[in-house]
mmCIF file of C-alpha atoms and ligand atoms in Angstrom:
data_model
loop_
_atom_site.group_PDB
_atom_site.id
_atom_site.type_symbol
_atom_site.label_atom_id
_atom_site.label_comp_id
_atom_site.label_asym_id
_atom_site.label_seq_id
_atom_site.Cartn_x
_atom_site.Cartn_y
_atom_site.Cartn_z
ATOM 1 C CA MET A 1 52.839 -0.702 -11.321
ATOM 2 C CA SER A 2 50.478 0.932 -13.753
ATOM 3 C CA GLY A 3 51.134 3.697 -16.188
ATOM 4 C CA PRO A 4 53.363 4.112 -19.238
ATOM 5 C CA ARG A 5 57.066 3.267 -19.004
ATOM 6 C CA ILE A 6 59.371 5.982 -17.712
ATOM 7 C CA TYR A 7 62.750 6.408 -19.313
ATOM 8 C CA LEU A 8 65.454 7.714 -16.995
ATOM 9 C CA ASP A 9 68.541 6.497 -18.812
ATOM 10 C CA TYR A 10 69.406 9.379 -21.134
ATOM 11 C CA ASN A 11 73.128 8.863 -20.569
ATOM 12 C CA ALA A 12 72.880 5.403 -22.179
ATOM 13 C CA THR A 13 71.013 6.771 -25.127
ATOM 14 C CA ALA A 14 68.540 9.625 -25.505
ATOM 15 C CA PRO A 15 65.195 9.134 -27.260
ATOM 16 C CA LEU A 16 65.374 10.177 -30.916
ATOM 17 C CA LEU A 17 64.140 13.763 -31.254
ATOM 18 C CA PRO A 18 61.282 14.376 -33.712
ATOM 19 C CA ALA A 19 63.491 16.857 -35.670
ATOM 20 C CA ALA A 20 66.200 14.240 -36.041
ATOM 21 C CA ARG A 21 63.682 11.634 -37.111
ATOM 22 C CA GLU A 22 62.204 13.984 -39.747
ATOM 23 C CA ALA A 23 65.633 14.889 -41.051
ATOM 24 C CA MET A 24 66.520 11.207 -41.385
ATOM 25 C CA LEU A 25 63.260 10.236 -43.005
ATOM 26 C CA SER A 26 63.603 12.874 -45.675
ATOM 27 C CA VAL A 27 67.118 11.575 -46.508
ATOM 28 C CA LEU A 28 65.919 7.940 -46.607
ATOM 29 C CA SER A 29 63.383 8.747 -49.224
ATOM 30 C CA ALA A 30 65.921 10.498 -51.462
ATOM 31 C CA THR A 31 68.897 9.074 -53.395
ATOM 32 C CA GLY A 32 72.289 10.612 -53.715
ATOM 33 C CA ASN A 33 75.945 10.022 -52.821
ATOM 34 C CA PRO A 34 77.520 13.263 -51.456
ATOM 35 C CA SER A 35 80.575 12.567 -53.598
ATOM 36 C CA SER A 36 78.539 12.500 -56.862
ATOM 37 C CA VAL A 37 78.558 15.748 -58.870
ATOM 38 C CA HIS A 38 75.008 15.363 -60.240
ATOM 39 C CA ARG A 39 72.026 17.131 -58.681
ATOM 40 C CA GLU A 40 71.162 14.228 -56.365
ATOM 41 C CA GLY A 41 74.724 14.057 -55.158
ATOM 42 C CA ARG A 42 74.919 17.750 -54.591
ATOM 43 C CA ALA A 43 71.684 17.695 -52.556
ATOM 44 C CA ALA A 44 73.131 14.982 -50.330
ATOM 45 C CA ARG A 45 76.375 17.008 -49.997
ATOM 46 C CA ARG A 46 74.361 20.025 -48.899
ATOM 47 C CA LEU A 47 72.711 18.002 -46.105
ATOM 48 C CA VAL A 48 76.061 16.751 -44.902
ATOM 49 C CA GLU A 49 77.582 20.246 -44.906
ATOM 50 C CA SER A 50 74.628 21.809 -43.176
ATOM 51 C CA ALA A 51 74.867 19.170 -40.410
ATOM 52 C CA ARG A 52 78.559 19.891 -40.187
ATOM 53 C CA GLN A 53 77.725 23.515 -39.443
ATOM 54 C CA GLU A 54 75.201 22.584 -36.730
ATOM 55 C CA ILE A 55 77.762 20.333 -35.004
ATOM 56 C CA ALA A 56 80.469 22.983 -35.248
ATOM 57 C CA ALA A 57 78.125 25.537 -33.701
ATOM 58 C CA LEU A 58 77.404 23.226 -30.778
ATOM 59 C CA VAL A 59 81.066 23.097 -29.799
ATOM 60 C CA GLY A 60 82.314 26.565 -30.888
ATOM 61 C CA ALA A 61 84.380 25.351 -33.851
ATOM 62 C CA LYS A 62 84.717 25.938 -37.555
ATOM 63 C CA SER A 63 82.643 23.530 -39.643
ATOM 64 C CA GLU A 64 85.725 22.524 -41.734
ATOM 65 C CA ASN A 65 87.172 21.070 -38.511
ATOM 66 C CA VAL A 66 84.363 18.544 -38.073
ATOM 67 C CA VAL A 67 85.141 14.956 -39.176
ATOM 68 C CA PHE A 68 82.182 12.518 -39.180
ATOM 69 C CA THR A 69 82.680 9.009 -37.829
ATOM 70 C CA SER A 70 80.560 5.989 -36.936
ATOM 71 C CA GLY A 71 80.389 7.203 -33.342
ATOM 72 C CA ALA A 72 82.484 8.437 -30.482
ATOM 73 C CA THR A 73 84.382 5.158 -30.111
ATOM 74 C CA GLU A 74 85.631 5.426 -33.656
ATOM 75 C CA ALA A 75 86.422 9.110 -33.126
ATOM 76 C CA ALA A 76 88.487 8.231 -30.046
ATOM 77 C CA SER A 77 90.256 5.372 -31.828
ATOM 78 C CA THR A 78 91.199 7.798 -34.576
ATOM 79 C CA LEU A 79 92.483 10.550 -32.355
ATOM 80 C CA LEU A 80 94.311 8.313 -29.812
ATOM 81 C CA ALA A 81 97.132 7.498 -32.143
ATOM 82 C CA PRO A 82 100.892 7.995 -31.900
ATOM 83 C CA ASP A 83 101.296 9.161 -35.501
ATOM 84 C CA TRP A 84 99.937 12.471 -36.656
ATOM 85 C CA THR A 85 100.643 14.965 -39.396
ATOM 86 C CA PHE A 86 101.225 18.684 -39.100
ATOM 87 C CA GLY A 87 100.626 20.146 -42.573
ATOM 88 C CA ARG A 88 102.996 18.000 -44.670
ATOM 89 C CA GLY A 89 105.242 17.064 -41.763
ATOM 90 C CA ALA A 90 105.012 14.115 -39.340
ATOM 91 C CA VAL A 91 104.417 14.504 -35.581
ATOM 92 C CA ARG A 92 104.866 11.702 -33.077
ATOM 93 C CA PHE A 93 103.097 11.335 -29.723
ATOM 94 C CA SER A 94 105.206 9.105 -27.484
ATOM 95 C CA ARG A 95 102.797 8.786 -24.532
ATOM 96 C CA LEU A 96 99.071 8.870 -23.942
ATOM 97 C CA TYR A 97 97.696 10.148 -20.616
ATOM 98 C CA VAL A 98 94.102 9.098 -19.875
ATOM 99 C CA CYS A 99 91.892 9.261 -16.769
ATOM 100 C CA ALA A 100 91.143 6.117 -14.731
ATOM 101 C CA ALA A 101 87.402 7.069 -14.741
ATOM 102 C CA ASP A 102 87.208 7.524 -18.551
ATOM 103 C CA HIS A 103 84.786 5.747 -20.774
ATOM 104 C CA PRO A 104 86.483 2.565 -22.217
ATOM 105 C CA CYS A 105 86.743 4.262 -25.647
ATOM 106 C CA THR A 106 89.591 6.492 -24.339
ATOM 107 C CA LEU A 107 90.621 4.316 -21.404
ATOM 108 C CA SER A 108 91.575 1.532 -23.773
ATOM 109 C CA GLY A 109 94.160 3.835 -25.322
ATOM 110 C CA GLY A 110 93.196 3.660 -29.003
ATOM 111 C CA ARG A 111 96.212 2.881 -31.149
ATOM 112 C CA PHE A 112 98.833 3.384 -28.473
ATOM 113 C CA PRO A 113 100.712 0.308 -27.207
ATOM 114 C CA ALA A 114 99.796 -0.572 -23.618
ATOM 115 C CA ASP A 115 103.210 0.402 -22.270
ATOM 116 C CA ALA A 116 102.815 3.946 -23.671
ATOM 117 C CA ILE A 117 99.572 4.599 -21.824
ATOM 118 C CA MET A 118 99.503 6.179 -18.372
ATOM 119 C CA ARG A 119 96.358 6.404 -16.268
ATOM 120 C CA VAL A 120 95.834 9.446 -14.066
ATOM 121 C CA GLY A 121 93.608 8.896 -11.080
ATOM 122 C CA VAL A 122 90.554 10.800 -9.686
ATOM 123 C CA ASP A 123 89.767 11.903 -6.168
ATOM 124 C CA ALA A 124 86.875 10.704 -4.093
ATOM 125 C CA ASP A 125 84.524 13.039 -5.917
ATOM 126 C CA GLY A 126 85.601 11.725 -9.318
ATOM 127 C CA VAL A 127 87.610 14.837 -10.197
ATOM 128 C CA VAL A 128 90.824 14.109 -12.123
ATOM 129 C CA ASP A 129 94.017 14.461 -10.134
ATOM 130 C CA VAL A 130 95.192 17.623 -11.885
ATOM 131 C CA GLY A 131 98.375 17.836 -9.813
ATOM 132 C CA GLY A 132 99.194 14.235 -10.723
ATOM 133 C CA LEU A 133 98.672 14.987 -14.379
ATOM 134 C CA ALA A 134 100.875 18.072 -14.155
ATOM 135 C CA ALA A 135 103.554 16.048 -12.326
ATOM 136 C CA ALA A 136 103.414 13.279 -14.987
ATOM 137 C CA LEU A 137 103.642 15.849 -17.801
ATOM 138 C CA ALA A 138 106.526 17.617 -16.083
ATOM 139 C CA VAL A 139 108.674 14.510 -16.414
ATOM 140 C CA HIS A 140 107.413 13.651 -19.902
ATOM 141 C CA ASP A 141 110.443 12.981 -22.117
ATOM 142 C CA ALA A 142 109.931 15.380 -25.020
ATOM 143 C CA ALA A 143 112.880 13.880 -26.881
ATOM 144 C CA GLU A 144 110.759 10.750 -27.449
ATOM 145 C CA GLY A 145 107.705 12.561 -28.716
ATOM 146 C CA LEU A 146 104.793 14.817 -27.641
ATOM 147 C CA PRO A 147 102.312 13.993 -24.882
ATOM 148 C CA LEU A 148 98.711 13.319 -25.870
ATOM 149 C CA VAL A 149 96.108 13.709 -23.110
ATOM 150 C CA ALA A 150 92.566 12.321 -23.454
ATOM 151 C CA LEU A 151 89.865 12.428 -20.828
ATOM 152 C CA HIS A 152 86.173 12.826 -20.344
ATOM 153 C CA LEU A 153 84.707 16.308 -20.003
ATOM 154 C CA ALA A 154 81.757 14.857 -18.080
ATOM 155 C CA ASN A 155 81.526 11.354 -16.709
ATOM 156 C CA ASN A 156 78.948 9.028 -18.139
ATOM 157 C CA GLU A 157 78.213 7.357 -14.773
ATOM 158 C CA SER A 158 78.586 10.087 -12.199
ATOM 159 C CA GLY A 159 78.039 13.142 -14.407
ATOM 160 C CA VAL A 160 81.086 14.731 -12.757
ATOM 161 C CA ILE A 161 82.513 17.613 -14.843
ATOM 162 C CA GLN A 162 86.237 17.873 -15.123
ATOM 163 C CA PRO A 163 88.110 21.217 -14.646
ATOM 164 C CA VAL A 164 89.048 21.513 -18.328
ATOM 165 C CA ALA A 165 90.290 25.052 -18.329
ATOM 166 C CA ARG A 166 92.991 24.085 -15.745
ATOM 167 C CA ILE A 167 93.810 20.859 -17.578
ATOM 168 C CA SER A 168 93.976 22.635 -20.934
ATOM 169 C CA ALA A 169 96.510 25.130 -19.534
ATOM 170 C CA ILE A 170 98.648 22.316 -18.114
ATOM 171 C CA VAL A 171 98.573 20.334 -21.353
ATOM 172 C CA LYS A 172 99.392 23.427 -23.393
ATOM 173 C CA ALA A 173 102.325 24.331 -21.188
ATOM 174 C CA ALA A 174 103.673 20.803 -21.680
ATOM 175 C CA GLY A 175 103.475 21.243 -25.474
ATOM 176 C CA GLY A 176 100.742 18.464 -25.665
ATOM 177 C CA VAL A 177 97.387 18.028 -27.294
ATOM 178 C CA LEU A 178 94.169 17.617 -25.291
ATOM 179 C CA VAL A 179 91.331 15.384 -26.550
ATOM 180 C CA LEU A 180 88.068 15.763 -24.606
ATOM 181 C CA ASP A 181 85.439 13.096 -24.662
ATOM 182 C CA ALA A 182 82.476 15.486 -24.711
ATOM 183 C CA VAL A 183 79.863 12.791 -25.400
ATOM 184 C CA GLN A 184 77.934 13.302 -22.193
ATOM 185 C CA ALA A 185 78.625 17.057 -21.876
ATOM 186 C CA ALA A 186 77.363 18.082 -25.320
ATOM 187 C CA GLY A 187 73.952 19.681 -25.123
ATOM 188 C CA ARG A 188 74.018 19.595 -21.314
ATOM 189 C CA ILE A 189 76.690 22.156 -20.641
ATOM 190 C CA PRO A 190 78.227 24.778 -22.987
ATOM 191 C CA ILE A 191 81.324 23.641 -24.872
ATOM 192 C CA ASP A 192 83.585 26.108 -26.565
ATOM 193 C CA LEU A 193 86.649 24.876 -28.412
ATOM 194 C CA ALA A 194 87.434 28.459 -29.385
ATOM 195 C CA ALA A 195 87.611 29.329 -25.675
ATOM 196 C CA GLY A 196 90.158 26.640 -24.783
ATOM 197 C CA HIS A 197 87.974 23.646 -24.110
ATOM 198 C CA GLY A 198 90.724 21.367 -25.357
ATOM 199 C CA ASP A 199 92.202 20.837 -28.854
ATOM 200 C CA PHE A 200 89.653 18.192 -29.969
ATOM 201 C CA VAL A 201 86.296 17.015 -28.758
ATOM 202 C CA ILE A 202 84.592 13.738 -29.578
ATOM 203 C CA LEU A 203 80.811 13.529 -29.908
ATOM 204 C CA SER A 204 78.122 10.891 -30.344
ATOM 205 C CA ALA A 205 74.755 11.644 -31.936
ATOM 206 C CA HIS A 206 72.692 9.189 -29.909
ATOM 207 C CA LYS A 207 73.382 10.913 -26.582
ATOM 208 C CA LEU A 208 71.895 14.125 -27.974
ATOM 209 C CA GLY A 209 68.667 12.765 -29.405
ATOM 210 C CA GLY A 210 70.223 11.806 -32.741
ATOM 211 C CA PRO A 211 70.688 8.218 -34.082
ATOM 212 C CA ALA A 212 73.269 5.685 -32.814
ATOM 213 C CA GLY A 213 76.144 4.800 -35.100
ATOM 214 C CA VAL A 214 77.171 8.352 -35.977
ATOM 215 C CA GLY A 215 79.547 10.693 -34.218
ATOM 216 C CA ALA A 216 82.402 13.106 -34.897
ATOM 217 C CA PHE A 217 85.613 14.484 -33.785
ATOM 218 C CA VAL A 218 86.076 18.241 -33.990
ATOM 219 C CA GLY A 219 89.298 20.189 -33.819
ATOM 220 C CA ALA A 220 89.942 23.700 -32.550
ATOM 221 C CA ALA A 221 92.315 23.958 -35.512
ATOM 222 C CA SER A 222 92.903 21.840 -38.593
ATOM 223 C CA LEU A 223 96.608 21.716 -39.165
ATOM 224 C CA MET A 224 97.512 18.900 -36.807
ATOM 225 C CA MET A 225 95.589 15.691 -37.529
ATOM 226 C CA PRO A 226 95.911 12.008 -36.690
ATOM 227 C CA GLU A 227 96.771 9.457 -39.342
ATOM 228 C CA PRO A 228 93.409 8.154 -40.469
ATOM 229 C CA LEU A 229 92.067 5.032 -38.868
ATOM 230 C CA VAL A 230 89.742 4.208 -41.810
ATOM 231 C CA ARG A 231 91.663 4.476 -45.040
ATOM 232 C CA GLY A 232 90.302 4.392 -48.574
ATOM 233 C CA GLY A 233 88.746 7.197 -50.594
ATOM 234 C CA GLY A 234 89.327 10.885 -49.803
ATOM 235 C CA HIS A 235 86.107 11.373 -47.823
ATOM 236 C CA GLU A 236 86.075 13.816 -44.879
ATOM 237 C CA ARG A 237 89.129 15.629 -46.420
ATOM 238 C CA GLY A 238 91.071 12.428 -46.265
ATOM 239 C CA HIS A 239 90.605 11.931 -42.521
ATOM 240 C CA ARG A 240 87.931 9.211 -42.586
ATOM 241 C CA ALA A 241 87.227 7.172 -45.690
ATOM 242 C CA GLY A 242 83.853 5.719 -46.643
ATOM 243 C CA THR A 243 80.662 7.067 -48.096
ATOM 244 C CA GLU A 244 79.019 9.284 -45.515
ATOM 245 C CA ASN A 245 76.047 8.027 -43.527
ATOM 246 C CA VAL A 246 73.925 10.878 -44.857
ATOM 247 C CA ALA A 247 70.709 9.976 -42.994
ATOM 248 C CA GLY A 248 72.633 9.541 -39.715
ATOM 249 C CA ILE A 249 74.532 12.748 -40.234
ATOM 250 C CA ALA A 250 71.365 14.664 -41.030
ATOM 251 C CA GLY A 251 69.801 13.306 -37.819
ATOM 252 C CA PHE A 252 72.943 14.248 -35.881
ATOM 253 C CA GLY A 253 72.828 17.801 -37.352
ATOM 254 C CA ALA A 254 69.152 18.242 -36.322
ATOM 255 C CA ALA A 255 69.870 16.851 -32.851
ATOM 256 C CA ALA A 256 72.874 19.142 -32.445
ATOM 257 C CA ARG A 257 70.781 22.173 -33.392
ATOM 258 C CA CYS A 258 68.099 21.168 -30.806
ATOM 259 C CA ALA A 259 70.805 20.489 -28.199
ATOM 260 C CA LEU A 260 72.297 23.949 -28.643
ATOM 261 C CA GLU A 261 68.849 25.534 -28.294
ATOM 262 C CA GLY A 262 68.107 23.211 -25.325
ATOM 263 C CA LEU A 263 71.041 24.491 -23.339
ATOM 264 C CA ALA A 264 68.907 27.463 -22.327
ATOM 265 C CA ARG A 265 66.385 25.055 -20.812
ATOM 266 C CA MET A 266 68.847 22.945 -18.872
ATOM 267 C CA ASP A 267 67.969 24.763 -15.621
ATOM 268 C CA ALA A 268 64.554 23.054 -15.712
ATOM 269 C CA VAL A 269 66.185 19.691 -16.107
ATOM 270 C CA ARG A 270 68.529 20.543 -13.189
ATOM 271 C CA SER A 271 65.639 21.455 -10.913
ATOM 272 C CA ARG A 272 63.913 18.127 -11.694
ATOM 273 C CA ARG A 273 67.186 16.274 -11.006
ATOM 274 C CA ASP A 274 67.553 18.217 -7.740
ATOM 275 C CA ARG A 275 63.970 17.272 -6.813
ATOM 276 C CA LEU A 276 64.650 13.650 -7.571
ATOM 277 C CA GLU A 277 67.737 13.821 -5.341
ATOM 278 C CA THR A 278 65.785 15.459 -2.535
ATOM 279 C CA VAL A 279 63.165 12.716 -2.798
ATOM 280 C CA LEU A 280 65.922 10.091 -2.813
ATOM 281 C CA ARG A 281 67.542 11.472 0.332
ATOM 282 C CA SER A 282 64.184 11.662 2.113
ATOM 283 C CA ILE A 283 63.228 8.116 1.286
ATOM 284 C CA VAL A 284 66.750 6.627 1.690
ATOM 285 C CA PRO A 285 68.578 8.900 4.189
ATOM 286 C CA ASP A 286 71.644 6.686 4.053
ATOM 287 C CA ALA A 287 71.855 6.786 0.249
ATOM 288 C CA VAL A 288 75.245 7.891 -1.031
ATOM 289 C CA VAL A 289 75.208 10.269 -3.952
ATOM 290 C CA TYR A 290 78.489 9.986 -5.783
ATOM 291 C CA GLY A 291 80.154 13.209 -6.957
ATOM 292 C CA ALA A 292 77.606 15.336 -5.066
ATOM 293 C CA GLN A 293 80.333 17.574 -3.637
ATOM 294 C CA THR A 294 81.513 18.731 -7.047
ATOM 295 C CA GLU A 295 80.223 20.094 -10.332
ATOM 296 C CA ARG A 296 78.037 17.627 -12.134
ATOM 297 C CA LEU A 297 75.903 17.457 -15.270
ATOM 298 C CA PRO A 298 72.401 18.911 -14.620
ATOM 299 C CA ASN A 299 70.682 15.672 -15.618
ATOM 300 C CA THR A 300 72.581 12.893 -13.687
ATOM 301 C CA VAL A 301 72.341 11.311 -10.245
ATOM 302 C CA PHE A 302 74.640 8.373 -9.411
ATOM 303 C CA PHE A 303 73.944 6.777 -6.069
ATOM 304 C CA GLY A 304 74.271 3.734 -3.895
ATOM 305 C CA ILE A 305 71.767 2.304 -1.425
ATOM 306 C CA PRO A 306 73.521 0.439 1.383
ATOM 307 C CA GLY A 307 72.277 -3.141 1.542
ATOM 308 C CA ILE A 308 70.866 -3.230 -2.001
ATOM 309 C CA LYS A 309 72.962 -4.192 -4.999
ATOM 310 C CA ALA A 310 72.542 -1.679 -7.836
ATOM 311 C CA GLU A 311 71.729 -4.458 -10.286
ATOM 312 C CA THR A 312 68.962 -5.789 -8.004
ATOM 313 C CA ALA A 313 67.534 -2.280 -7.622
ATOM 314 C CA GLN A 314 67.759 -1.739 -11.419
ATOM 315 C CA ILE A 315 65.759 -4.892 -12.073
ATOM 316 C CA ALA A 316 63.149 -3.844 -9.440
ATOM 317 C CA PHE A 317 62.836 -0.397 -11.058
ATOM 318 C CA ASP A 318 62.485 -2.074 -14.483
ATOM 319 C CA LEU A 319 59.683 -4.251 -13.141
ATOM 320 C CA ALA A 320 58.060 -1.093 -11.779
ATOM 321 C CA GLY A 321 58.143 0.350 -15.328
ATOM 322 C CA ILE A 322 61.168 2.608 -14.873
ATOM 323 C CA ALA A 323 64.394 2.370 -16.939
ATOM 324 C CA VAL A 324 67.448 3.361 -14.950
ATOM 325 C CA SER A 325 71.007 1.968 -15.165
ATOM 326 C CA ALA A 326 73.334 0.152 -12.862
ATOM 327 C CA GLY A 327 76.479 2.021 -14.010
ATOM 328 C CA SER A 328 77.043 2.448 -17.707
ATOM 329 C CA ALA A 329 75.395 0.551 -20.545
ATOM 330 C CA CYS A 330 78.323 0.356 -22.838
ATOM 331 C CA SER A 331 79.196 -3.276 -22.574
ATOM 332 C CA SER A 332 75.948 -4.819 -23.768
ATOM 333 C CA GLY A 333 74.474 -6.628 -20.832
ATOM 334 C CA LYS A 334 77.741 -7.130 -18.986
ATOM 335 C CA VAL A 335 77.269 -6.639 -15.296
ATOM 336 C CA GLY A 336 80.434 -5.900 -13.360
ATOM 337 C CA PRO A 337 81.821 -3.579 -10.842
ATOM 338 C CA SER A 338 81.985 0.017 -11.965
ATOM 339 C CA HIS A 339 85.520 1.076 -12.815
ATOM 340 C CA VAL A 340 84.421 4.681 -12.163
ATOM 341 C CA LEU A 341 83.461 3.899 -8.523
ATOM 342 C CA LYS A 342 86.686 1.882 -8.207
ATOM 343 C CA ALA A 343 88.712 4.892 -9.394
ATOM 344 C CA MET A 344 86.877 7.080 -6.875
ATOM 345 C CA GLY A 345 87.970 4.674 -4.131
ATOM 346 C CA VAL A 346 84.406 3.505 -3.303
ATOM 347 C CA ALA A 347 84.795 0.305 -1.352
ATOM 348 C CA SER A 348 81.128 -0.725 -1.128
ATOM 349 C CA GLY A 349 80.226 -3.730 -3.224
ATOM 350 C CA GLU A 350 76.683 -2.420 -3.872
ATOM 351 C CA GLY A 351 77.710 -0.487 -6.968
ATOM 352 C CA GLY A 352 75.905 2.620 -8.263
ATOM 353 C CA LEU A 353 72.524 3.248 -9.734
ATOM 354 C CA ARG A 354 72.516 5.909 -12.436
ATOM 355 C CA VAL A 355 69.403 7.962 -13.078
ATOM 356 C CA SER A 356 69.724 10.281 -16.028
ATOM 357 C CA LEU A 357 66.989 12.738 -17.064
ATOM 358 C CA GLY A 358 66.092 14.572 -20.201
ATOM 359 C CA GLU A 359 63.900 17.507 -21.177
ATOM 360 C CA ALA A 360 60.899 15.251 -21.389
ATOM 361 C CA THR A 361 61.219 14.114 -17.776
ATOM 362 C CA SER A 362 58.275 15.412 -15.832
ATOM 363 C CA ASP A 363 57.413 15.876 -12.139
ATOM 364 C CA ALA A 364 54.980 12.995 -12.514
ATOM 365 C CA ASP A 365 57.873 10.794 -13.628
ATOM 366 C CA ILE A 366 59.732 11.726 -10.425
ATOM 367 C CA ASP A 367 56.642 10.960 -8.373
ATOM 368 C CA ARG A 368 56.548 7.453 -9.970
ATOM 369 C CA PHE A 369 60.281 7.058 -9.317
ATOM 370 C CA ALA A 370 59.708 7.939 -5.668
ATOM 371 C CA GLU A 371 56.854 5.412 -5.381
ATOM 372 C CA ALA A 372 58.991 2.675 -6.885
ATOM 373 C CA LEU A 373 61.913 3.567 -4.655
ATOM 374 C CA ARG A 374 59.710 3.363 -1.533
ATOM 375 C CA GLY A 375 58.641 -0.175 -2.618
ATOM 376 C CA ILE A 376 62.230 -1.197 -3.179
ATOM 377 C CA VAL A 377 63.634 0.093 0.089
ATOM 378 C CA ALA A 378 60.689 -1.493 1.983
ATOM 379 C CA ARG A 379 62.036 -4.851 0.733
ATOM 380 C CA ARG A 380 65.575 -3.987 1.811
ATOM 381 C CA PRO A 381 65.671 -6.453 4.767
ATOM 382 C CA ALA A 382 64.695 -9.289 2.372
ATOM 383 C CA MET A 383 67.489 -8.153 0.046
ATOM 384 C CA GLY A 384 70.030 -8.542 2.842
ATOM 385 C CA GLY A 385 70.029 -4.886 3.990
ATOM 386 C CA VAL A 386 68.643 -2.891 6.935
ATOM 387 C CA ALA A 387 65.148 -1.383 6.914
ATOM 388 C CA THR A 388 64.912 2.391 7.069
ATOM 389 C CA ALA A 389 61.872 4.592 7.627
ATOM 390 C CA ALA A 390 60.659 4.841 4.078
HETATM 391 N N1 LIG B 1 82.135 8.397 -24.301
HETATM 392 C C1 LIG B 1 81.226 8.423 -23.372
HETATM 393 C C2 LIG B 1 81.424 9.330 -22.147
HETATM 394 C C3 LIG B 1 80.061 7.642 -23.446
HETATM 395 O O1 LIG B 1 79.123 7.689 -22.484
HETATM 396 C C4 LIG B 1 79.904 6.778 -24.565
HETATM 397 C C5 LIG B 1 78.712 5.899 -24.694
HETATM 398 O O2 LIG B 1 78.201 5.498 -23.727
HETATM 399 C C6 LIG B 1 80.900 6.797 -25.585
HETATM 400 C C7 LIG B 1 82.017 7.577 -25.398
HETATM 401 C C8 LIG B 1 80.830 5.915 -26.770
HETATM 402 O O3 LIG B 1 79.986 6.458 -27.729
HETATM 403 P P1 LIG B 1 79.518 5.632 -29.038
HETATM 404 O O4 LIG B 1 78.427 4.752 -28.586
HETATM 405 O O5 LIG B 1 79.080 6.677 -29.999
HETATM 406 O O6 LIG B 1 80.708 4.905 -29.512
#
């Protein structure tokens, strides 16, 4: 198929925004360690602190509660720990409650032993079983330690948004702490730690149009903190050692600023996503859109085509010049059944195809997607499926 490539895989990684690129380039041509007290060091420190403010603003937090990491996975591994401090005192979390449809960075349980991790299920729409979580927390043995709850705010595969206000209230009533993986939600829906969107959020720059390899965790308060994962110097107020990735952090800050501004334009992304979904349903009337009955991110469609394996369709789209994903892209090339669909109780072996849009996605891109989709479903009988009027 002719024409430039079309990128519809923003949930895997978003294209680097020009503002992030510029911010990074200006850091790369300067020298300075933010811990140095000379002029160069102070200039680097200013860049880090100004990025910290941009990130805090994106999630409704104070900038002093932002801790930079090498990405969301490190942020989750830091927070998902049994041993914390509260001021000068020690706090112990005896059990971790995660969601079965979480990204592996929280699902794996961080520094908790396997027998201290409990998985809470989701319903057929991918919404966490809030009643099940409440029931589990109701029998949590507080004598052993506090409960720590970690789950995604928005799912990376389905885009399903979790009812965090309800979950927050339940966790608070149980005396626990709530960590939200806000990686996919940030910049797509408003996040407000000050308004009770959990106790901590974790973020990743490359999902927002910043660079990969930089992220953060952000607290609603600063008194209760996990024992550091990366120990060494006193960087990040002692919460994460190592010289800051100034270029990455500057790019993250610029991307966070753009993401906050971009929230006002998300309705346009939503209407394109809705148009893509309408096109999908008209070309493939038997397509199943996962999570369609509940609240989803404005940029994501996750669907199955009966008779065509998602991986086969993904390759066909790729050959047609369109990048989409068969599930998530987090395990470098690994193709396997989606644990998210499994958690939702989806029995079909076809898997899910994820299309995720960004602000740059145009109507012409959706027309090209439709054309490629028509070609793919026309070959459905040869792929082992049943032909439909395409
Ligand atoms: N959480 C979610 C929901 C994600 O989608 C991803 C990446 O795909 C991550 C966490 C991991 O982020 P990072 O690549 O910064 O470690």
